[in-house]
PDB file of C-alpha atoms in Angstrom:
ATOM      1  CA  MET A   1      23.248  21.044   0.347  1.00 47.00           C
ATOM      2  CA  GLN A   2      27.052  20.816   0.183  1.00 54.00           C
ATOM      3  CA  MET A   3      29.096  21.164   3.351  1.00 63.00           C
ATOM      4  CA  LEU A   4      32.224  22.378   1.579  1.00 74.00           C
ATOM      5  CA  GLN A   5      32.902  23.244  -2.030  1.00 81.00           C
ATOM      6  CA  TRP A   6      36.125  22.918  -3.948  1.00 84.00           C
ATOM      7  CA  ASP A   7      37.486  26.070  -5.500  1.00 86.00           C
ATOM      8  CA  GLU A   8      40.839  26.973  -7.007  1.00 89.00           C
ATOM      9  CA  SER A   9      41.916  28.832  -3.868  1.00 90.00           C
ATOM     10  CA  LEU A  10      42.321  25.363  -2.310  1.00 92.00           C
ATOM     11  CA  ALA A  11      44.591  24.099  -5.117  1.00 92.00           C
ATOM     12  CA  VAL A  12      48.250  23.628  -4.187  1.00 93.00           C
ATOM     13  CA  GLY A  13      49.345  22.863  -7.743  1.00 91.00           C
ATOM     14  CA  VAL A  14      50.232  19.180  -7.233  1.00 90.00           C
ATOM     15  CA  THR A  15      47.807  17.010  -9.206  1.00 86.00           C
ATOM     16  CA  MET A  16      47.736  14.024  -6.853  1.00 85.00           C
ATOM     17  CA  ILE A  17      47.223  16.164  -3.756  1.00 90.00           C
ATOM     18  CA  ASP A  18      44.586  18.389  -5.379  1.00 90.00           C
ATOM     19  CA  ASP A  19      42.682  15.375  -6.726  1.00 86.00           C
ATOM     20  CA  ASP A  20      42.724  13.746  -3.297  1.00 88.00           C
ATOM     21  CA  HIS A  21      41.484  16.932  -1.658  1.00 91.00           C
ATOM     22  CA  ARG A  22      38.601  17.167  -4.143  1.00 88.00           C
ATOM     23  CA  THR A  23      37.721  13.585  -3.304  1.00 87.00           C
ATOM     24  CA  LEU A  24      37.871  14.203   0.442  1.00 90.00           C
ATOM     25  CA  ILE A  25      35.477  17.124  -0.019  1.00 90.00           C
ATOM     26  CA  ALA A  26      33.184  14.776  -1.982  1.00 86.00           C
ATOM     27  CA  CYS A  27      33.359  12.327   0.954  1.00 88.00           C
ATOM     28  CA  LEU A  28      32.438  15.100   3.389  1.00 90.00           C
ATOM     29  CA  ASN A  29      29.471  16.085   1.241  1.00 87.00           C
ATOM     30  CA  GLN A  30      28.363  12.460   0.994  1.00 85.00           C
ATOM     31  CA  LEU A  31      28.423  12.249   4.788  1.00 88.00           C
ATOM     32  CA  ASN A  32      26.562  15.554   5.016  1.00 88.00           C
ATOM     33  CA  SER A  33      23.750  14.233   2.795  1.00 84.00           C
ATOM     34  CA  ALA A  34      23.400  10.912   4.660  1.00 80.00           C
ATOM     35  CA  ASP A  35      20.101  10.311   6.452  1.00 77.00           C
ATOM     36  CA  ASP A  36      20.526  10.179  10.237  1.00 74.00           C
ATOM     37  CA  GLN A  37      17.682   7.646  10.363  1.00 76.00           C
ATOM     38  CA  ASP A  38      19.438   5.304   7.915  1.00 79.00           C
ATOM     39  CA  ARG A  39      22.146   3.801  10.090  1.00 81.00           C
ATOM     40  CA  THR A  40      23.625   1.717   7.270  1.00 82.00           C
ATOM     41  CA  ALA A  41      23.979   4.706   4.943  1.00 80.00           C
ATOM     42  CA  LEU A  42      25.509   6.792   7.732  1.00 84.00           C
ATOM     43  CA  ASP A  43      27.986   4.049   8.674  1.00 87.00           C
ATOM     44  CA  ASN A  44      28.964   3.570   5.023  1.00 84.00           C
ATOM     45  CA  ALA A  45      29.542   7.302   4.571  1.00 86.00           C
ATOM     46  CA  LEU A  46      31.755   7.352   7.662  1.00 90.00           C
ATOM     47  CA  LYS A  47      33.684   4.286   6.472  1.00 89.00           C
ATOM     48  CA  THR A  48      34.161   5.762   2.991  1.00 88.00           C
ATOM     49  CA  LEU A  49      35.548   8.976   4.448  1.00 90.00           C
ATOM     50  CA  GLY A  50      37.844   7.032   6.784  1.00 91.00           C
ATOM     51  CA  ILE A  51      39.136   4.751   4.032  1.00 89.00           C
ATOM     52  CA  TYR A  52      39.915   7.542   1.600  1.00 88.00           C
ATOM     53  CA  THR A  53      41.473   9.764   4.280  1.00 92.00           C
ATOM     54  CA  ALA A  54      43.863   6.951   5.259  1.00 91.00           C
ATOM     55  CA  GLU A  55      44.819   6.325   1.628  1.00 88.00           C
ATOM     56  CA  HIS A  56      45.400  10.039   1.003  1.00 90.00           C
ATOM     57  CA  PHE A  57      47.628  10.322   4.067  1.00 94.00           C
ATOM     58  CA  ASN A  58      49.559   7.251   2.923  1.00 90.00           C
ATOM     59  CA  ARG A  59      50.147   8.713  -0.541  1.00 88.00           C
ATOM     60  CA  GLU A  60      51.285  12.042   0.882  1.00 92.00           C
ATOM     61  CA  GLU A  61      53.666  10.386   3.319  1.00 93.00           C
ATOM     62  CA  VAL A  62      55.240   8.251   0.587  1.00 90.00           C
ATOM     63  CA  LEU A  63      55.586  11.395  -1.523  1.00 90.00           C
ATOM     64  CA  MET A  64      57.266  13.243   1.363  1.00 94.00           C
ATOM     65  CA  GLU A  65      59.715  10.410   1.992  1.00 92.00           C
ATOM     66  CA  LYS A  66      60.653   9.980  -1.671  1.00 89.00           C
ATOM     67  CA  SER A  67      61.189  13.717  -2.114  1.00 92.00           C
ATOM     68  CA  ALA A  68      63.252  14.015   1.101  1.00 92.00           C
ATOM     69  CA  TYR A  69      60.881  16.581   2.599  1.00 94.00           C
ATOM     70  CA  GLY A  70      62.449  18.056   5.733  1.00 95.00           C
ATOM     71  CA  ASP A  71      59.170  18.685   7.590  1.00 96.00           C
ATOM     72  CA  ARG A  72      57.673  15.277   6.889  1.00 94.00           C
ATOM     73  CA  GLN A  73      57.610  14.168  10.538  1.00 96.00           C
ATOM     74  CA  ALA A  74      55.652  17.232  11.654  1.00 96.00           C
ATOM     75  CA  HIS A  75      53.337  16.869   8.639  1.00 97.00           C
ATOM     76  CA  ALA A  76      52.739  13.177   9.343  1.00 96.00           C
ATOM     77  CA  LYS A  77      52.047  13.987  12.996  1.00 96.00           C
ATOM     78  CA  GLU A  78      49.121  16.162  11.893  1.00 95.00           C
ATOM     79  CA  HIS A  79      47.781  13.159   9.990  1.00 95.00           C
ATOM     80  CA  VAL A  80      48.055  10.935  13.069  1.00 95.00           C
ATOM     81  CA  LEU A  81      46.290  13.452  15.293  1.00 93.00           C
ATOM     82  CA  LEU A  82      43.462  13.982  12.795  1.00 93.00           C
ATOM     83  CA  ASN A  83      42.986  10.233  12.346  1.00 92.00           C
ATOM     84  CA  ARG A  84      42.825   9.744  16.116  1.00 92.00           C
ATOM     85  CA  LEU A  85      40.319  12.570  16.442  1.00 91.00           C
ATOM     86  CA  TYR A  86      38.220  11.082  13.623  1.00 92.00           C
ATOM     87  CA  GLN A  87      38.171   7.581  15.129  1.00 92.00           C
ATOM     88  CA  ASP A  88      37.246   8.908  18.569  1.00 93.00           C
ATOM     89  CA  HIS A  89      34.411  11.001  17.152  1.00 90.00           C
ATOM     90  CA  CYS A  90      33.079   8.059  15.103  1.00 90.00           C
ATOM     91  CA  ALA A  91      32.997   5.986  18.283  1.00 90.00           C
ATOM     92  CA  ARG A  92      31.041   8.757  20.023  1.00 90.00           C
ATOM     93  CA  ILE A  93      28.593   8.923  17.101  1.00 87.00           C
ATOM     94  CA  SER A  94      27.993   5.163  17.290  1.00 85.00           C
ATOM     95  CA  LYS A  95      27.211   5.524  21.011  1.00 86.00           C
ATOM     96  CA  GLY A  96      24.875   8.442  20.399  1.00 83.00           C
ATOM     97  CA  GLU A  97      27.166  10.815  22.308  1.00 85.00           C
ATOM     98  CA  ALA A  98      27.878  13.085  19.315  1.00 84.00           C
ATOM     99  CA  GLY A  99      26.352  14.023  15.967  1.00 83.00           C
ATOM    100  CA  ARG A 100      27.777  13.966  12.457  1.00 85.00           C
ATOM    101  CA  GLN A 101      27.326  17.722  11.986  1.00 87.00           C
ATOM    102  CA  GLU A 102      29.825  18.353  14.763  1.00 89.00           C
ATOM    103  CA  LEU A 103      32.276  16.012  13.042  1.00 89.00           C
ATOM    104  CA  LEU A 104      31.670  17.620   9.648  1.00 90.00           C
ATOM    105  CA  LYS A 105      32.371  21.109  10.955  1.00 89.00           C
ATOM    106  CA  LEU A 106      35.527  19.901  12.662  1.00 89.00           C
ATOM    107  CA  LEU A 107      36.816  18.079   9.572  1.00 90.00           C
ATOM    108  CA  SER A 108      35.926  20.898   7.175  1.00 90.00           C
ATOM    109  CA  ALA A 109      37.789  23.427   9.308  1.00 91.00           C
ATOM    110  CA  TRP A 110      40.785  21.092   9.698  1.00 92.00           C
ATOM    111  CA  LEU A 111      40.988  20.328   5.971  1.00 91.00           C
ATOM    112  CA  ASN A 112      40.735  23.995   5.020  1.00 91.00           C
ATOM    113  CA  ARG A 113      43.484  24.933   7.486  1.00 93.00           C
ATOM    114  CA  HIS A 114      45.684  21.945   6.585  1.00 94.00           C
ATOM    115  CA  ILE A 115      45.497  22.621   2.838  1.00 94.00           C
ATOM    116  CA  ARG A 116      46.264  26.325   3.087  1.00 94.00           C
ATOM    117  CA  GLY A 117      49.100  25.800   5.559  1.00 95.00           C
ATOM    118  CA  THR A 118      50.812  22.425   5.838  1.00 96.00           C
ATOM    119  CA  ASP A 119      50.019  21.098   2.348  1.00 96.00           C
ATOM    120  CA  SER A 120      50.935  24.385   0.665  1.00 95.00           C
ATOM    121  CA  LYS A 121      54.398  24.139   2.265  1.00 95.00           C
ATOM    122  CA  LEU A 122      54.770  20.579   0.966  1.00 95.00           C
ATOM    123  CA  ALA A 123      53.681  21.674  -2.517  1.00 92.00           C
ATOM    124  CA  ALA A 124      56.265  24.479  -2.547  1.00 93.00           C
ATOM    125  CA  HIS A 125      58.939  21.884  -1.742  1.00 93.00           C
ATOM    126  CA  LEU A 126      57.742  19.537  -4.504  1.00 91.00           C
ATOM    127  CA  HIS A 127      57.686  22.319  -7.103  1.00 89.00           C
ATOM    128  CA  LYS A 128      61.424  22.794  -6.534  1.00 87.00           C
ATOM    129  CA  ARG A 129      62.200  19.131  -7.229  1.00 83.00           C
ATOM    130  CA  PRO A 130      61.559  18.025 -10.851  1.00 69.00           C
ATOM    131  CA  GLY A 131      59.733  14.700 -10.988  1.00 66.00           C
ATOM    132  CA  ALA A 132      58.944  14.675  -7.268  1.00 59.00           C
ATOM    133  CA  GLU A 133      55.248  15.357  -7.885  1.00 59.00           C
ATOM    134  CA  ALA A 134      54.655  11.996  -9.610  1.00 55.00           C
ATOM    135  CA  THR A 135      51.897   9.956  -7.990  1.00 53.00           C
ATOM    136  CA  PRO A 136      53.546   7.260  -5.839  1.00 51.00           C
ATOM    137  CA  GLN A 137      52.643   3.649  -6.604  1.00 48.00           C
ATOM    138  CA  ILE A 138      51.193   2.570  -3.273  1.00 43.00           C
ATOM    139  CA  HIS A 139      49.664  -0.642  -4.615  1.00 44.00           C
ATOM    140  CA  PRO A 140      52.064  -2.602  -6.856  1.00 46.00           C
ATOM    141  CA  PRO A 141      50.480  -4.220  -9.932  1.00 47.00           C
ATOM    142  CA  VAL A 142      49.904  -7.940 -10.020  1.00 44.00           C
ATOM    143  CA  LYS A 143      51.687 -10.094 -12.551  1.00 45.00           C
ATOM    144  CA  GLY A 144      49.857 -10.352 -15.862  1.00 46.00           C
ATOM    145  CA  GLN A 145      47.643  -7.299 -15.410  1.00 47.00           C
ATOM    146  CA  LEU A 146      46.328  -5.216 -18.280  1.00 60.00           C
ATOM    147  CA  THR A 147      47.905  -1.778 -18.434  1.00 80.00           C
ATOM    148  CA  TRP A 148      45.637   0.669 -16.632  1.00 89.00           C
ATOM    149  CA  LYS A 149      46.920   3.537 -18.745  1.00 87.00           C
ATOM    150  CA  SER A 150      45.585   1.906 -21.912  1.00 89.00           C
ATOM    151  CA  MET A 151      42.197   0.967 -20.454  1.00 92.00           C
ATOM    152  CA  THR A 152      38.816   2.630 -20.752  1.00 96.00           C
ATOM    153  CA  VAL A 153      36.716   2.203 -17.610  1.00 97.00           C
ATOM    154  CA  GLY A 154      32.998   2.860 -17.198  1.00 98.00           C
ATOM    155  CA  VAL A 155      31.820   4.143 -13.811  1.00 98.00           C
ATOM    156  CA  ILE A 156      28.039   3.988 -13.550  1.00 98.00           C
ATOM    157  CA  ASP A 157      26.568   5.313 -10.303  1.00 98.00           C
ATOM    158  CA  ASP A 158      23.801   7.766  -9.440  1.00 95.00           C
ATOM    159  CA  SER A 159      25.952   9.490  -6.803  1.00 91.00           C
ATOM    160  CA  PRO A 160      28.224  12.202  -8.303  1.00 88.00           C
ATOM    161  CA  ASP A 161      30.361  12.076  -5.160  1.00 85.00           C
ATOM    162  CA  TRP A 162      30.848   8.320  -5.442  1.00 90.00           C
ATOM    163  CA  ARG A 163      31.702   8.597  -9.154  1.00 92.00           C
ATOM    164  CA  TRP A 164      34.300  11.208  -8.297  1.00 87.00           C
ATOM    165  CA  MET A 165      35.818   8.994  -5.590  1.00 87.00           C
ATOM    166  CA  VAL A 166      36.061   5.971  -7.887  1.00 92.00           C
ATOM    167  CA  ARG A 167      37.498   8.106 -10.661  1.00 90.00           C
ATOM    168  CA  ALA A 168      40.142   9.401  -8.248  1.00 86.00           C
ATOM    169  CA  MET A 169      41.029   5.803  -7.342  1.00 88.00           C
ATOM    170  CA  LEU A 170      41.380   4.952 -11.030  1.00 91.00           C
ATOM    171  CA  ARG A 171      43.633   7.948 -11.642  1.00 86.00           C
ATOM    172  CA  GLY A 172      45.852   6.637  -8.867  1.00 81.00           C
ATOM    173  CA  PHE A 173      46.178   3.358 -10.814  1.00 86.00           C
ATOM    174  CA  GLY A 174      47.210   5.252 -13.966  1.00 86.00           C
ATOM    175  CA  CYS A 175      43.837   5.083 -15.748  1.00 91.00           C
ATOM    176  CA  THR A 176      43.078   8.320 -17.595  1.00 88.00           C
ATOM    177  CA  THR A 177      40.066   7.346 -19.728  1.00 95.00           C
ATOM    178  CA  VAL A 178      36.868   7.064 -17.692  1.00 97.00           C
ATOM    179  CA  ILE A 179      33.284   7.211 -18.956  1.00 98.00           C
ATOM    180  CA  GLU A 180      30.797   8.238 -16.277  1.00 98.00           C
ATOM    181  CA  ALA A 181      27.026   7.852 -16.202  1.00 98.00           C
ATOM    182  CA  ALA A 182      24.309   8.325 -13.574  1.00 98.00           C
ATOM    183  CA  ASP A 183      22.425   5.130 -14.554  1.00 98.00           C
ATOM    184  CA  GLY A 184      22.524   2.235 -16.989  1.00 97.00           C
ATOM    185  CA  GLN A 185      20.331   3.901 -19.587  1.00 97.00           C
ATOM    186  CA  ALA A 186      22.566   6.974 -19.769  1.00 98.00           C
ATOM    187  CA  PHE A 187      25.662   4.791 -20.108  1.00 98.00           C
ATOM    188  CA  LEU A 188      24.259   2.694 -22.948  1.00 97.00           C
ATOM    189  CA  ALA A 189      23.125   5.848 -24.784  1.00 96.00           C
ATOM    190  CA  ASN A 190      26.657   7.272 -24.754  1.00 96.00           C
ATOM    191  CA  SER A 191      28.034   7.353 -28.307  1.00 95.00           C
ATOM    192  CA  ASP A 192      31.552   6.482 -27.103  1.00 94.00           C
ATOM    193  CA  VAL A 193      30.186   3.286 -25.534  1.00 95.00           C
ATOM    194  CA  GLN A 194      28.468   2.306 -28.783  1.00 92.00           C
ATOM    195  CA  GLU A 195      31.570   2.871 -30.891  1.00 93.00           C
ATOM    196  CA  ALA A 196      34.547   1.603 -28.857  1.00 92.00           C
ATOM    197  CA  PRO A 197      35.121  -1.102 -26.234  1.00 94.00           C
ATOM    198  CA  VAL A 198      35.220  -0.428 -22.505  1.00 96.00           C
ATOM    199  CA  GLN A 199      37.522  -2.876 -20.731  1.00 95.00           C
ATOM    200  CA  LEU A 200      36.138  -2.540 -17.196  1.00 97.00           C
ATOM    201  CA  LEU A 201      32.643  -1.680 -15.943  1.00 98.00           C
ATOM    202  CA  LEU A 202      32.118  -0.573 -12.339  1.00 99.00           C
ATOM    203  CA  VAL A 203      28.364  -0.491 -11.847  1.00 99.00           C
ATOM    204  CA  ASP A 204      26.166   0.554  -8.921  1.00 98.00           C
ATOM    205  CA  ASP A 205      23.293  -1.769  -8.067  1.00 96.00           C
ATOM    206  CA  VAL A 206      20.466   0.689  -7.267  1.00 95.00           C
ATOM    207  CA  MET A 207      19.857   3.414  -9.889  1.00 97.00           C
ATOM    208  CA  GLU A 208      16.920   4.982 -11.712  1.00 96.00           C
ATOM    209  CA  PRO A 209      15.613   4.570 -14.340  1.00 97.00           C
ATOM    210  CA  MET A 210      17.907   1.608 -15.089  1.00 98.00           C
ATOM    211  CA  ASP A 211      19.687  -0.247 -12.280  1.00 97.00           C
ATOM    212  CA  GLY A 212      22.930  -2.188 -12.527  1.00 98.00           C
ATOM    213  CA  ILE A 213      21.395  -5.645 -13.014  1.00 98.00           C
ATOM    214  CA  LYS A 214      19.129  -4.494 -15.864  1.00 98.00           C
ATOM    215  CA  MET A 215      21.990  -2.636 -17.498  1.00 98.00           C
ATOM    216  CA  MET A 216      24.321  -5.628 -17.413  1.00 98.00           C
ATOM    217  CA  ARG A 217      21.702  -7.947 -18.902  1.00 98.00           C
ATOM    218  CA  LYS A 218      21.347  -5.506 -21.807  1.00 97.00           C
ATOM    219  CA  VAL A 219      25.130  -5.329 -22.226  1.00 98.00           C
ATOM    220  CA  ARG A 220      25.483  -9.114 -22.293  1.00 98.00           C
ATOM    221  CA  LYS A 221      22.537  -9.515 -24.710  1.00 97.00           C
ATOM    222  CA  ASN A 222      23.728  -6.955 -27.267  1.00 95.00           C
ATOM    223  CA  SER A 223      25.896  -8.830 -29.761  1.00 93.00           C
ATOM    224  CA  THR A 224      26.866  -5.597 -31.556  1.00 94.00           C
ATOM    225  CA  LEU A 225      28.045  -3.728 -28.452  1.00 95.00           C
ATOM    226  CA  PRO A 226      31.873  -3.428 -28.385  1.00 95.00           C
ATOM    227  CA  SER A 227      31.861  -3.806 -24.593  1.00 95.00           C
ATOM    228  CA  ARG A 228      29.786  -6.983 -24.491  1.00 96.00           C
ATOM    229  CA  LYS A 229      32.718  -8.933 -23.006  1.00 96.00           C
ATOM    230  CA  ALA A 230      33.929  -6.213 -20.643  1.00 96.00           C
ATOM    231  CA  LEU A 231      35.062  -7.189 -17.171  1.00 97.00           C
ATOM    232  CA  ALA A 232      32.173  -6.118 -14.911  1.00 98.00           C
ATOM    233  CA  ILE A 233      32.057  -5.544 -11.157  1.00 98.00           C
ATOM    234  CA  LEU A 234      28.841  -4.733  -9.301  1.00 98.00           C
ATOM    235  CA  MET A 235      29.361  -2.048  -6.626  1.00 98.00           C
ATOM    236  CA  ALA A 236      26.627  -3.207  -4.270  1.00 95.00           C
ATOM    237  CA  GLY A 237      25.334  -2.376  -0.834  1.00 89.00           C
ATOM    238  CA  ASP A 238      26.061  -5.957   0.267  1.00 90.00           C
ATOM    239  CA  ASP A 239      27.529  -9.228  -0.972  1.00 91.00           C
ATOM    240  CA  THR A 240      24.886 -11.621   0.289  1.00 94.00           C
ATOM    241  CA  ILE A 241      24.252 -14.888  -1.557  1.00 95.00           C
ATOM    242  CA  ASP A 242      21.166 -13.421  -3.244  1.00 96.00           C
ATOM    243  CA  THR A 243      23.113 -10.385  -4.473  1.00 96.00           C
ATOM    244  CA  VAL A 244      25.988 -12.505  -5.775  1.00 96.00           C
ATOM    245  CA  LYS A 245      23.592 -14.883  -7.564  1.00 96.00           C
ATOM    246  CA  ALA A 246      21.666 -12.017  -9.180  1.00 97.00           C
ATOM    247  CA  ALA A 247      24.923 -10.409 -10.297  1.00 97.00           C
ATOM    248  CA  ALA A 248      26.276 -13.637 -11.789  1.00 96.00           C
ATOM    249  CA  ASP A 249      22.987 -14.296 -13.584  1.00 97.00           C
ATOM    250  CA  ALA A 250      23.152 -10.833 -15.158  1.00 97.00           C
ATOM    251  CA  GLY A 251      26.723 -11.398 -16.347  1.00 98.00           C
ATOM    252  CA  PHE A 252      28.866  -9.704 -13.701  1.00 98.00           C
ATOM    253  CA  HIS A 253      32.264 -11.140 -12.816  1.00 98.00           C
ATOM    254  CA  ALA A 254      32.220 -10.061  -9.167  1.00 97.00           C
ATOM    255  CA  VAL A 255      30.439  -8.127  -6.436  1.00 98.00           C
ATOM    256  CA  LEU A 256      32.342  -5.487  -4.483  1.00 97.00           C
ATOM    257  CA  PRO A 257      30.370  -4.195  -1.479  1.00 94.00           C
ATOM    258  CA  LYS A 258      30.547  -0.489  -0.709  1.00 91.00           C
ATOM    259  CA  PRO A 259      32.459   1.163   0.759  1.00 89.00           C
ATOM    260  CA  PHE A 260      35.765  -0.207  -0.517  1.00 89.00           C
ATOM    261  CA  SER A 261      39.332   1.033  -0.602  1.00 87.00           C
ATOM    262  CA  ALA A 262      41.439   1.711  -3.683  1.00 86.00           C
ATOM    263  CA  SER A 263      43.651  -1.271  -2.852  1.00 86.00           C
ATOM    264  CA  THR A 264      40.630  -3.595  -2.634  1.00 91.00           C
ATOM    265  CA  LEU A 265      39.298  -2.402  -5.987  1.00 93.00           C
ATOM    266  CA  ARG A 266      42.663  -2.733  -7.660  1.00 92.00           C
ATOM    267  CA  GLN A 267      43.428  -6.172  -6.278  1.00 91.00           C
ATOM    268  CA  ARG A 268      40.004  -7.518  -7.264  1.00 93.00           C
ATOM    269  CA  ALA A 269      40.110  -6.033 -10.763  1.00 94.00           C
ATOM    270  CA  GLU A 270      43.683  -7.087 -11.494  1.00 91.00           C
ATOM    271  CA  LYS A 271      43.081 -10.632 -10.287  1.00 91.00           C
ATOM    272  CA  LEU A 272      40.142 -10.915 -12.684  1.00 92.00           C
ATOM    273  CA  MET A 273      42.162  -9.330 -15.500  1.00 90.00           C
ATOM    274  CA  SER A 274      45.083 -11.706 -15.028  1.00 88.00           C
ATOM    275  CA  GLN A 275      42.830 -14.787 -14.803  1.00 88.00           C
ATOM    276  CA  PRO A 276      40.199 -14.238 -17.518  1.00 90.00           C
ATOM    277  CA  LEU A 277      37.174 -16.513 -17.424  1.00 93.00           C
ATOM    278  CA  PRO A 278      35.678 -18.333 -20.421  1.00 95.00           C
ATOM    279  CA  TRP A 279      32.262 -17.299 -21.738  1.00 96.00           C
ATOM    280  CA  ALA A 280      29.017 -19.150 -22.348  1.00 96.00           C
ATOM    281  CA  GLU A 281      25.798 -17.868 -23.899  1.00 95.00           C
ATOM    282  CA  THR A 282      22.430 -19.076 -22.632  1.00 93.00           C
ATOM    283  CA  ASP A 283      19.045 -17.518 -23.361  1.00 91.00           C
ATOM    284  CA  GLY A 284      20.814 -14.851 -25.378  1.00 93.00           C
ATOM    285  CA  ILE A 285      22.864 -13.625 -22.400  1.00 95.00           C
ATOM    286  CA  LEU A 286      26.644 -13.935 -22.432  1.00 96.00           C
ATOM    287  CA  ARG A 287      27.988 -14.830 -18.992  1.00 97.00           C
ATOM    288  CA  PRO A 288      31.444 -15.573 -17.573  1.00 96.00           C
ATOM    289  CA  VAL A 289      31.812 -19.222 -16.588  1.00 95.00           C
ATOM    290  CA  PHE A 290      33.045 -19.595 -13.029  1.00 92.00           C
ATOM    291  CA  PRO A 291      35.131 -22.631 -12.053  1.00 88.00           C
ATOM    292  CA  LYS A 292      33.294 -25.240 -10.027  1.00 78.00           C
ATOM    293  CA  ARG A 293      34.286 -25.377  -6.397  1.00 67.00           C
ATOM    294  CA  SER A 294      35.581 -28.695  -5.144  1.00 59.00           C
ATOM    295  CA  ASN A 295      33.807 -30.093  -2.094  1.00 54.00           C
TER     296      ASN A 295
END
């Protein structure tokens, strides 16, 4: 059951802001569906919401400064107060002094009010300034990166909310071509995947019927697949030694534990893009060759 649904009455007409608001609603719904008995899942949902909220506020504040918005201090103050309220409530949840439903109701009401009031005023200002609505580049690109705009990225995850969040991160980098799938089998069956290369694969670890490890082994074994040599990152629940070893054996370049921020994803991906690894095939599986660590 969704806590809050996006509808066009919440749109302010600025792509970056509307996309971020859709993603924040997805974060709220992910938190709403978390199991109270699964402390790890609940903590991750809270962290994901906190990370994306901070990044959204940062983007808005850069946008306000660059567009010389007169009410930016009052707008930013609302961000500070909400963030403080969120952190305090998370601390109370961890101590068992409050529940997530109370937090969800508070955040849903705040977001609804903030969008229809404060953000609508900002949007009206931006509409009057040609070019002011452009998404600000919060995370500068690293030297030697591939151009995000020209890339095709695969996002494979069984959570629609998580796929939406990752897609929103990618849009912030300038990537406009994203292929989504709910599991490895669905991704490999996609005709676009069979016909044209995907440069980056962001793959969840636990999915049904085909998880991330099984999917990557099939990708690296298929000599006719255009994406056989795609850069691949496993979006895992942890980055323990066992997880990293299993990922490397399947042909992944890296493990990125959830939840992660847009800046973490971008920095990890661009570092791997700018420093491509050689390949070696053993037992029919193509794997990146990692440099040996010196003792």
